XYZ file of C-alpha atoms in Angstrom:
659
model
C 15.864 29.145 27.540
C 17.649 28.747 24.399
C 15.318 27.596 21.578
C 16.938 25.577 18.537
C 15.892 26.925 15.400
C 14.025 23.813 13.615
C 16.013 22.321 10.886
C 15.552 20.091 7.922
C 18.803 18.031 6.913
C 19.943 14.750 5.142
C 21.441 11.949 7.404
C 21.583 8.107 6.772
C 20.370 5.799 9.161
C 21.908 1.809 8.992
C 19.312 -1.279 9.263
C 18.986 -4.652 8.607
C 16.983 -4.486 4.992
C 15.548 -7.031 2.571
C 15.406 -5.240 -0.833
C 12.223 -4.639 -2.656
C 13.579 -6.611 -6.413
C 13.100 -5.910 -9.390
C 9.431 -5.615 -10.545
C 7.168 -7.896 -11.805
C 7.262 -7.221 -15.772
C 4.025 -8.747 -16.164
C 1.188 -6.095 -16.587
C -1.423 -6.806 -12.930
C -4.281 -7.123 -15.059
C -6.408 -8.253 -11.831
C -6.248 -7.553 -8.172
C -3.822 -8.887 -5.543
C -6.269 -9.524 -3.622
C -10.353 -9.967 -3.305
C -11.448 -6.324 -3.001
C -13.763 -5.608 0.397
C -17.038 -4.820 -0.830
C -20.808 -4.844 0.599
C -23.593 -5.645 -0.903
C -26.900 -3.546 -0.912
C -28.899 -4.893 1.522
C -25.574 -4.623 4.184
C -25.766 -1.471 3.150
C -29.242 -0.032 4.381
C -29.431 1.546 7.801
C -26.113 3.156 7.130
C -25.475 6.867 6.929
C -26.517 7.705 3.288
C -22.387 9.802 2.187
C -20.643 6.200 3.573
C -23.144 3.928 1.824
C -22.753 6.182 -1.379
C -18.893 6.010 -1.040
C -18.804 2.422 0.414
C -19.984 1.806 -3.488
C -17.576 4.705 -5.343
C -15.521 3.494 -8.263
C -13.280 0.753 -6.134
C -10.258 -0.430 -7.964
C -10.201 -3.019 -10.867
C -6.207 -3.590 -10.469
C -2.900 -2.320 -9.501
C -2.663 -0.744 -12.789
C -0.993 1.728 -13.832
C 1.619 0.883 -11.444
C 3.684 -2.813 -11.762
C 3.406 -5.453 -8.714
C 6.970 -5.481 -6.758
C 7.043 -9.564 -4.972
C 10.557 -10.087 -6.067
C 11.750 -9.306 -2.892
C 13.135 -11.760 0.063
C 14.079 -12.688 3.460
C 17.664 -12.223 3.610
C 18.121 -8.757 5.441
C 21.731 -7.535 4.995
C 23.247 -3.770 6.949
C 21.615 -1.412 4.251
C 22.816 2.003 4.639
C 19.441 4.369 4.013
C 19.139 7.868 3.334
C 17.187 9.866 5.711
C 15.718 12.957 6.043
C 15.804 14.746 9.440
C 13.358 17.146 10.209
C 14.132 18.578 14.693
C 13.790 20.996 16.736
C 14.623 20.845 20.312
C 11.667 19.044 21.059
C 11.187 16.516 18.356
C 13.017 14.891 16.045
C 11.404 13.249 13.022
C 13.027 10.703 10.546
C 11.809 10.799 7.206
C 12.224 7.552 4.321
C 12.181 9.120 1.047
C 12.954 6.003 -0.824
C 9.180 4.643 0.978
C 7.174 6.627 0.232
C 7.898 9.421 2.727
C 7.532 7.359 5.808
C 8.290 8.858 9.231
C 10.094 5.982 10.224
C 10.527 7.479 14.146
C 9.531 10.317 16.345
C 11.704 10.977 19.327
C 10.909 13.368 21.680
C 13.572 14.797 23.357
C 13.279 16.224 26.750
C 11.778 12.841 27.762
C 13.590 10.287 25.007
C 10.554 8.618 24.274
C 10.300 7.291 20.978
C 6.295 7.974 20.050
C 5.641 5.456 17.529
C 6.496 2.098 17.005
C 10.175 1.923 15.272
C 10.896 -1.255 13.441
C 14.145 -2.219 13.677
C 14.211 -4.189 10.267
C 13.011 -3.259 6.886
C 11.030 -6.054 5.734
C 8.989 -5.891 2.702
C 5.910 -7.982 3.220
C 2.642 -8.203 0.955
C 0.690 -5.441 1.658
C 0.350 -2.968 -0.589
C -2.363 -2.659 -3.259
C 1.219 -3.694 -5.816
C 3.021 -6.293 -3.376
C 5.741 -4.535 -1.554
C 5.060 -2.711 1.931
C 7.035 -2.231 5.276
C 5.206 -1.588 8.253
C 6.181 0.534 11.533
C 5.874 4.531 11.837
C 3.717 7.189 10.043
C 2.439 6.257 6.455
C 0.658 8.125 4.026
C -1.761 5.703 2.623
C -3.241 7.352 -1.117
C -4.692 5.604 -3.764
C -7.221 3.211 -3.233
C -8.642 0.709 -0.330
C -5.308 -1.194 0.764
C -1.689 0.605 1.314
C -0.884 2.464 -1.264
C 1.472 1.654 -4.434
C 4.312 4.536 -2.987
C 4.668 2.100 0.278
C 8.241 1.308 -1.137
C 8.898 3.651 -3.617
C 10.712 6.929 -3.563
C 8.960 10.571 -3.295
C 10.288 14.068 -4.207
C 11.303 15.470 -1.272
C 12.763 19.121 -0.479
C 13.233 22.484 1.678
C 10.489 24.909 1.862
C 10.194 28.064 3.941
C 7.826 27.271 6.907
C 4.792 29.491 7.686
C 6.840 30.605 10.567
C 10.333 31.594 9.241
C 12.243 27.976 9.835
C 12.657 25.120 7.288
C 10.034 23.054 6.321
C 10.008 19.196 4.711
C 7.584 19.156 2.108
C 7.296 15.472 0.258
C 4.580 15.083 -3.121
C 4.421 12.878 -5.813
C 1.869 11.598 -8.216
C -0.508 9.216 -6.957
C -0.902 6.703 -10.626
C -4.191 4.814 -9.720
C -6.019 7.281 -9.291
C -4.006 10.106 -11.508
C -4.005 12.706 -8.558
C -0.900 14.770 -7.253
C -0.443 15.151 -3.437
C 1.948 16.658 -1.084
C 2.686 16.105 2.285
C 4.375 19.052 4.551
C 6.093 18.512 7.603
C 6.280 21.284 10.153
C 8.084 21.959 13.838
C 7.678 25.075 14.656
C 10.720 26.494 16.713
C 9.743 25.149 20.285
C 6.716 22.965 19.865
C 5.864 19.221 21.011
C 4.228 18.870 18.216
C 4.303 18.007 14.246
C 2.118 19.534 11.962
C 1.716 17.903 9.084
C -0.148 19.971 5.609
C -1.862 17.389 3.243
C -2.795 18.751 -0.192
C -4.665 16.327 -2.929
C -5.132 17.860 -6.371
C -7.469 17.056 -8.963
C -5.829 18.817 -12.020
C -8.469 17.058 -14.292
C -11.992 18.260 -15.813
C -13.617 15.246 -14.145
C -14.364 14.022 -10.498
C -12.095 11.191 -8.819
C -11.931 9.374 -6.123
C -9.761 9.630 -3.131
C -8.843 7.416 -0.399
C -6.271 8.704 2.253
C -5.421 7.168 5.826
C -2.485 8.333 8.112
C -1.281 4.830 9.186
C 0.359 5.039 12.882
C 2.681 2.573 14.284
C 2.346 2.402 18.388
C 3.556 -0.488 20.329
C 0.566 -2.492 20.937
C 0.965 -2.517 25.157
C -1.439 0.460 24.705
C -4.990 1.808 25.444
C -6.436 3.306 22.092
C -8.971 5.859 22.721
C -11.108 8.319 20.579
C -13.981 10.241 21.088
C -16.867 7.919 20.123
C -19.339 5.795 21.680
C -19.317 3.015 18.944
C -17.777 1.858 15.978
C -17.760 0.352 12.427
C -16.280 -3.363 13.372
C -14.346 -5.689 10.691
C -13.725 -8.525 11.345
C -11.112 -10.808 9.625
C -12.359 -14.442 10.702
C -15.915 -13.398 9.267
C -15.299 -10.674 6.725
C -18.518 -9.245 8.808
C -18.816 -5.363 8.755
C -20.920 -4.575 11.852
C -21.762 -1.695 14.418
C -20.599 -2.130 17.825
C -20.123 -0.654 21.027
C -17.432 0.961 22.259
C -15.115 0.037 24.719
C -16.550 -3.315 25.423
C -18.112 -5.917 22.756
C -18.899 -9.546 23.004
C -18.009 -8.755 26.640
C -14.300 -7.354 26.546
C -12.361 -4.185 25.842
C -11.859 -4.095 22.721
C -9.726 -1.068 23.310
C -6.627 -2.993 24.684
C -5.549 -4.604 21.451
C -3.806 -7.660 23.428
C -7.144 -7.998 24.481
C -8.298 -9.404 21.005
C -7.522 -13.249 20.127
C -7.806 -12.508 16.507
C -7.238 -9.607 14.115
C -9.509 -6.970 13.557
C -10.017 -3.049 12.416
C -12.541 -0.831 14.741
C -13.610 2.248 12.299
C -14.398 4.711 15.563
C -17.904 6.473 14.597
C -16.748 10.214 16.066
C -19.828 11.903 15.962
C -20.322 15.558 13.909
C -19.031 18.695 15.314
C -16.706 16.302 17.908
C -12.652 17.500 18.037
C -11.216 14.655 15.258
C -8.425 12.704 17.627
C -6.784 9.266 18.919
C -4.463 8.236 21.146
C -2.877 5.416 21.805
C -0.764 5.441 25.668
C 1.356 3.129 28.382
C 0.152 1.866 31.543
C 1.627 4.970 33.061
C -0.620 7.426 30.801
C 2.239 8.366 28.671
C 1.833 7.862 24.553
C 1.426 9.734 21.694
C -2.142 11.886 20.272
C -2.816 12.406 16.669
C -5.536 14.932 16.491
C -6.725 16.898 13.084
C -8.788 19.770 11.348
C -12.205 18.275 10.377
C -11.657 17.160 7.143
C -10.495 14.111 7.816
C -13.734 12.435 9.495
C -12.162 9.030 10.397
C -10.022 7.339 13.045
C -9.462 3.557 13.873
C -7.462 1.083 15.240
C -6.264 -2.002 13.521
C -4.749 -4.689 15.996
C -3.527 -8.141 15.156
C -4.350 -9.749 18.240
C -2.887 -12.683 20.384
C -3.836 -15.873 18.290
C -1.190 -17.822 16.654
C -1.297 -16.537 13.378
C -1.138 -12.485 14.352
C 1.392 -13.569 16.199
C 3.640 -15.355 13.876
C 2.938 -11.871 11.159
C 4.092 -10.003 14.039
C 7.072 -11.835 13.513
C 7.405 -12.024 9.962
C 7.046 -8.059 9.313
C 10.022 -7.410 11.747
C 12.258 -9.215 13.870
C 11.217 -11.945 16.825
C 11.203 -10.768 20.238
C 11.325 -6.764 19.631
C 7.794 -5.873 20.538
C 4.568 -5.541 18.666
C 2.608 -3.603 17.203
C -0.890 -1.878 16.495
C -1.931 0.959 14.597
C -3.862 3.761 14.777
C -4.908 5.751 12.216
C -6.815 8.786 10.642
C -8.731 9.192 7.780
C -10.756 11.131 5.125
C -13.981 8.571 5.531
C -15.690 6.772 7.973
C -13.984 3.586 6.958
C -11.760 2.614 4.193
C -14.031 0.833 2.244
C -15.030 3.956 1.142
C -13.851 6.653 -1.637
C -14.629 9.970 -1.063
C -15.624 11.692 -4.541
C -13.194 15.207 -5.478
C -14.712 17.620 -7.746
C -13.046 18.438 -11.547
C -9.947 20.939 -10.879
C -10.653 21.190 -6.632
C -8.528 20.267 -3.857
C -8.959 18.620 -0.594
C -6.525 20.094 1.851
C -6.023 19.632 6.336
C -3.679 19.757 8.471
C -2.453 16.592 11.430
C -0.603 16.957 14.134
C 1.238 14.175 15.863
C 3.230 14.881 19.536
C 3.327 13.493 22.996
C 0.097 12.950 25.506
C 0.999 12.518 29.301
C -2.777 12.124 31.560
C -3.393 10.684 34.448
C -2.847 6.538 34.067
C -5.831 6.069 36.659
C -8.062 8.262 34.314
C -7.052 6.694 31.264
C -7.114 3.069 32.184
C -10.643 4.082 33.767
C -13.900 3.608 32.711
C -14.316 5.121 29.190
C -15.930 8.318 29.541
C -13.673 9.245 32.202
C -10.655 8.557 29.818
C -12.099 9.900 26.786
C -12.667 13.613 28.945
C -9.092 13.280 30.264
C -7.442 12.596 26.850
C -9.099 15.409 25.927
C -8.201 18.002 28.499
C -4.299 17.253 28.865
C -4.788 17.347 24.445
C -6.400 21.082 24.740
C -3.947 22.308 27.327
C -0.826 20.936 24.645
C -1.879 22.159 21.821
C -5.870 23.247 21.648
C -8.293 23.102 18.494
C -8.018 26.471 17.699
C -4.386 25.944 17.423
C -4.681 23.479 14.831
C -7.151 25.604 12.809
C -4.299 28.737 12.994
C -1.816 26.418 11.914
C -3.505 24.958 9.057
C -4.687 28.409 8.075
C -1.137 29.367 8.365
C -0.064 26.245 6.623
C -1.559 27.332 3.513
C 0.129 30.369 2.943
C 3.149 28.334 2.534
C 1.155 25.472 0.542
C 2.471 27.281 -2.981
C 5.773 28.211 -1.727
C 8.273 27.111 -4.514
C 10.381 23.882 -2.858
C 14.167 25.029 -2.465
C 16.797 22.664 -1.734
C 15.971 19.347 -3.727
C 16.648 16.037 -1.192
C 15.330 13.350 -2.948
C 13.906 12.863 -6.258
C 10.974 11.132 -6.974
C 9.614 9.135 -10.580
C 9.315 10.750 -13.921
C 5.812 9.786 -14.169
C 4.325 13.355 -12.576
C 6.904 15.484 -15.140
C 5.006 13.139 -18.496
C 1.664 14.118 -16.522
C 2.208 17.237 -16.565
C 3.841 17.875 -19.979
C 0.647 16.725 -21.590
C -1.920 17.706 -19.252
C 0.056 21.543 -19.046
C -0.851 21.675 -15.640
C 0.249 24.346 -13.567
C 1.002 22.933 -9.920
C 2.170 25.819 -7.719
C 4.423 24.155 -4.976
C 5.117 20.757 -6.428
C 7.559 20.906 -9.690
C 7.885 17.719 -11.699
C 10.465 18.905 -13.694
C 11.690 17.497 -17.025
C 15.079 16.278 -15.671
C 13.076 13.653 -14.241
C 11.803 11.848 -17.157
C 13.407 7.972 -17.883
C 13.507 5.598 -20.258
C 10.029 4.316 -18.417
C 8.196 7.433 -19.463
C 10.558 7.453 -23.232
C 7.647 5.738 -25.626
C 5.258 7.582 -24.083
C 6.924 10.645 -24.858
C 7.069 9.271 -28.319
C 3.734 8.691 -27.899
C 2.461 12.385 -26.813
C 5.118 13.697 -29.379
C 3.988 11.609 -32.901
C 1.162 9.936 -31.976
C 2.613 6.785 -32.425
C 4.005 4.192 -30.170
C 7.348 3.076 -30.714
C 8.767 -0.344 -31.706
C 11.868 -1.289 -29.503
C 14.864 -1.026 -30.791
C 15.688 -4.410 -28.760
C 14.440 -7.491 -27.648
C 12.764 -6.969 -24.183
C 9.816 -7.083 -21.911
C 7.487 -4.269 -22.803
C 7.452 -1.237 -20.486
C 4.873 -0.284 -18.080
C 1.034 0.689 -19.659
C -0.492 3.760 -18.846
C -4.328 3.146 -18.858
C -5.887 6.567 -18.012
C -8.302 7.642 -20.385
C -6.121 10.343 -22.372
C -3.852 7.768 -23.331
C -5.595 5.034 -24.398
C -7.737 8.219 -26.599
C -4.401 8.284 -28.252
C -3.522 4.369 -28.196
C -6.853 4.222 -30.164
C -5.534 6.249 -32.616
C -2.004 5.171 -32.913
C -0.660 3.327 -35.496
C -1.650 -0.442 -34.649
C 1.769 -2.032 -34.695
C 2.242 -4.995 -32.407
C 3.073 -3.269 -29.272
C 0.403 -0.366 -29.077
C -2.068 -3.227 -29.677
C -0.205 -4.584 -26.601
C -0.454 -1.411 -24.667
C -3.420 -1.122 -26.094
C -5.516 -3.925 -24.800
C -3.880 -3.522 -21.462
C -5.626 0.150 -20.802
C -9.052 -1.316 -22.455
C -8.713 -4.633 -19.879
C -8.555 -1.699 -17.415
C -11.142 0.769 -18.518
C -14.100 -2.637 -18.366
C -14.199 -3.222 -21.909
C -12.346 -6.857 -21.658
C -13.794 -8.152 -25.500
C -12.139 -4.747 -27.246
C -9.091 -6.142 -24.844
C -8.856 -9.422 -26.159
C -9.550 -7.990 -29.624
C -6.924 -5.996 -29.427
C -3.741 -8.510 -27.618
C -5.453 -10.997 -30.716
C -4.655 -8.499 -34.096
C -1.270 -7.467 -32.221
C -0.846 -11.703 -32.056
C -0.849 -11.700 -35.758
C 2.106 -9.527 -36.728
C 4.011 -9.937 -33.198
C 7.990 -10.919 -33.159
C 7.576 -11.429 -29.588
C 4.424 -12.975 -28.715
C 4.731 -14.087 -25.052
C 3.328 -10.629 -23.447
C 0.500 -11.214 -25.307
C -0.048 -14.662 -25.380
C 0.076 -14.009 -21.619
C -2.231 -11.287 -21.565
C -4.767 -13.200 -23.622
C -4.580 -16.497 -20.693
C -5.531 -13.562 -17.960
C -8.650 -13.437 -20.125
C -9.521 -17.203 -20.945
C -9.207 -17.325 -16.517
C -11.114 -14.369 -15.999
C -13.774 -16.331 -18.038
C -13.428 -19.193 -16.651
C -11.681 -21.339 -19.433
C -9.195 -23.184 -18.087
C -7.967 -25.220 -20.586
C -7.747 -22.432 -22.912
C -6.061 -20.090 -19.963
C -3.350 -22.962 -19.872
C -2.403 -23.545 -23.464
C -2.138 -20.219 -24.231
C 0.089 -19.830 -20.851
C 1.904 -23.341 -22.080
C 3.058 -21.387 -25.309
C 3.564 -17.945 -23.635
C 6.193 -19.410 -20.920
C 7.704 -21.724 -24.149
C 7.935 -18.312 -26.423
C 9.338 -16.288 -23.353
C 12.087 -19.364 -23.185
C 13.032 -19.194 -27.059
C 13.178 -15.824 -26.597
C 15.082 -14.603 -23.452
C 18.399 -13.110 -24.606
C 20.570 -13.601 -21.402
C 20.193 -13.944 -17.349
C 20.201 -10.732 -16.468
C 17.886 -9.510 -13.859
C 15.433 -8.413 -16.646
C 14.846 -11.911 -17.969
C 15.377 -13.336 -14.778
C 12.354 -11.714 -13.732
C 9.915 -12.003 -16.735
C 10.708 -15.874 -16.090
C 9.919 -16.721 -12.455
C 6.670 -14.125 -13.163
C 5.628 -15.799 -15.932
C 6.573 -19.341 -14.977
C 5.089 -18.920 -11.670
C 1.506 -18.104 -13.437
C 2.217 -20.631 -16.180
C 2.800 -23.519 -13.759
C -0.585 -22.064 -11.505
C -2.768 -22.676 -14.285
C -1.334 -25.655 -15.445
C -2.129 -27.051 -11.744
C -5.721 -25.754 -12.231
C -6.083 -27.831 -15.568
C -4.996 -31.214 -13.907
C -1.215 -31.230 -16.431
C 0.963 -31.844 -13.995
C 3.188 -33.260 -16.777
C 3.178 -30.100 -18.534
C 3.702 -27.591 -15.334
C 6.192 -30.290 -14.304
C 8.407 -29.189 -17.805
C 7.423 -25.050 -17.066
C 9.088 -25.978 -13.524
C 12.294 -27.520 -15.022
C 12.875 -24.723 -17.341
C 13.537 -22.225 -14.373
C 16.381 -20.981 -13.025
C 17.981 -22.704 -10.329
C 18.333 -19.752 -8.164
C 14.525 -19.273 -9.064
C 13.617 -22.529 -7.574
C 15.506 -22.125 -4.912
C 13.488 -18.904 -3.206
C 11.152 -19.305 -1.345
C 7.484 -18.327 -2.593
C 8.584 -21.021 -5.468
C 9.942 -23.823 -2.684
C 5.682 -23.185 -1.925
C 5.314 -23.456 -5.289
C 7.179 -26.671 -5.490
C 5.568 -28.200 -3.014
C 2.283 -27.498 -4.279
C 3.175 -29.088 -7.232
C 4.488 -32.494 -5.532
C 1.507 -32.060 -3.718
C -0.849 -32.407 -7.602
C 1.653 -35.543 -8.571
C 0.555 -37.044 -5.473
C 3.668 -37.147 -4.125
C 2.759 -36.539 -0.121
C 6.487 -37.220 0.864
C 7.928 -34.775 -1.687
C 5.553 -32.745 -0.092
C 6.014 -32.875 3.498
C 10.207 -32.982 2.558
C 9.930 -29.292 1.455
C 7.964 -27.949 4.670
C 10.252 -29.420 6.677
C 13.721 -28.198 5.137
C 12.382 -24.978 5.703
C 11.260 -22.318 3.221
C 9.691 -18.471 3.916
C 8.108 -17.656 1.026
C 8.490 -14.087 1.531
C 5.238 -13.006 -1.002
C 2.717 -14.308 1.200
C -0.357 -11.985 1.627
C -2.308 -11.093 4.586
C -4.307 -13.476 6.035
C -2.476 -16.057 3.887
C -3.952 -19.508 4.738
C -2.165 -21.344 1.493
C 0.618 -23.094 3.739
C -1.744 -24.038 6.499
C -4.042 -25.814 3.731
C -1.676 -27.281 1.565
C 0.569 -29.193 4.885
C -2.750 -30.161 5.969
C -4.115 -31.896 2.947
C -1.118 -33.128 2.807
C -0.243 -34.669 6.100
C -3.466 -34.519 7.958
C -1.350 -32.651 10.713
C -1.366 -29.952 12.592
C -0.156 -26.606 10.630
C 3.261 -25.932 12.515
C 3.554 -22.453 14.160
C 5.936 -21.411 11.785
C 3.510 -22.292 8.953
C 0.522 -20.617 10.562
C -0.357 -16.959 9.126
C -4.390 -17.350 9.672
C -6.132 -14.257 11.016
C -9.140 -16.277 11.725
C -10.077 -18.800 14.080
C -10.924 -21.604 11.830
C -11.191 -22.307 8.047
C -14.707 -21.775 8.357
C -15.561 -19.228 5.399
């Protein structure tokens, strides 16, 4: 038999894609969605480590990243750069421009696609900072939710694999938790399993919270199996979190995604000592299995369900008629409400393996114990547990190997942090050549101790909020831009009163007032001061309109973002005339976007123009950045018409509106 040597190569893939759009220039001072938490009473009876991790360092906001909400729903044929890892058995296709997501995993001898491969690239508002795409395998690091790198580039290069062949290394600096990480895709020659070595490092002198889940999209016409008899169930319809038996709860076998009506999460409670794995098999007994070394203890099933909202979301994320998907997942903790403590100057590392599973259809679709045993046996035949542990040990010998040919370039933020901290991170270089305009002001602060005033009038750049940068900002000369950035960093640290004082000091001398006024408006809103928030938003928008220099993408994005917030705040204060004035000053192209058509319908509703609300809906629009479980459309339609929500606007992930 001729064994084909494993290769790592560049290629291109053409797909219908909607662009990510420009970054929102307004700092996200508040989370984009409520943080899932449990009160102390709800934690009673939980395993001690789980109870502790449920309350450990929840995310305050997406800072220092920026929100990506400027995408649309119009898709055009787009050529995407991809990286391919291939031997004679498997072909893995990776999207380095989308967080290193594995777009496809093809088993060549059978021609079977092992993943749900999305036929389109359509951003949706699922990531912690907005834009996210579905399908394939995504690497989620940061905090509860989808990573801020979902639609961002990562670094990529060839590396020598443990067996002497080629391996693909992906790496970046995760900015929410300020941690570098790497993902090595290693496909041994002749192997049916893709090995994925993962390392998360904490180079700092203090502990850090870590969140990691590998999310694997699979066709939903599957049975999902894991070595557990119980699961922690999160229900979107109630927000409840409870322990349920597996496979059957409330009279339904929940291991079949299409037997549930509504979206839900099931976190399988894999007992200590059990081999870690999760599988999804079709009615013939074929499918995908994922296993790992013991550190990632969590395994999860996410399903959309068969309800109207779940089906609508499936269409929203892909193309109608292309089939739905579920997600099987693997994570560091039992659930995704937890963050795991990583000690100072230490690291987590583990190995995951992905490959085809062939089992007896009768057994895997029979009783639960027999089905589990069948999958465990067939996995043991194809890839023994000892082989995974051995592959991990072998990979560790190559984890520090310096990359060879650079295949893709990520952001410059890692290079900035390495310059500041003097970190030595073997295997994951962050060269100064990756530094760009966003990092320039912070390089100046690092070198001179001062934040440079901008050379031209423009919306302020991104703010760094980590403790070390905040300390530098506090000792920098108190110029307006420095006060703006300092206030954002203080707000992120939880010192809201001091943040307000910094913004107010900056406002006294600032030639550009609207960024500071907007931050103060958010602070007013957070304090429940609706009237003053409305005043400041109106003043901020007026100042921006007088200051903007052109109708280019930067100023247009700033006008759209601030205008949207201002209209929402003015409507909350029942100042519809002022809201209409802001609307009239938006760019015509902005008002035509789907997300602004929704805002127009809300404005017309506030004005009492119910016929106008109906007209907006009946003209047809798609608010591209609807968030998961959004009920805004349905609520507005029902309030204006008293009628049932049309299917195209029904995105509810629960059976009714009962809190």
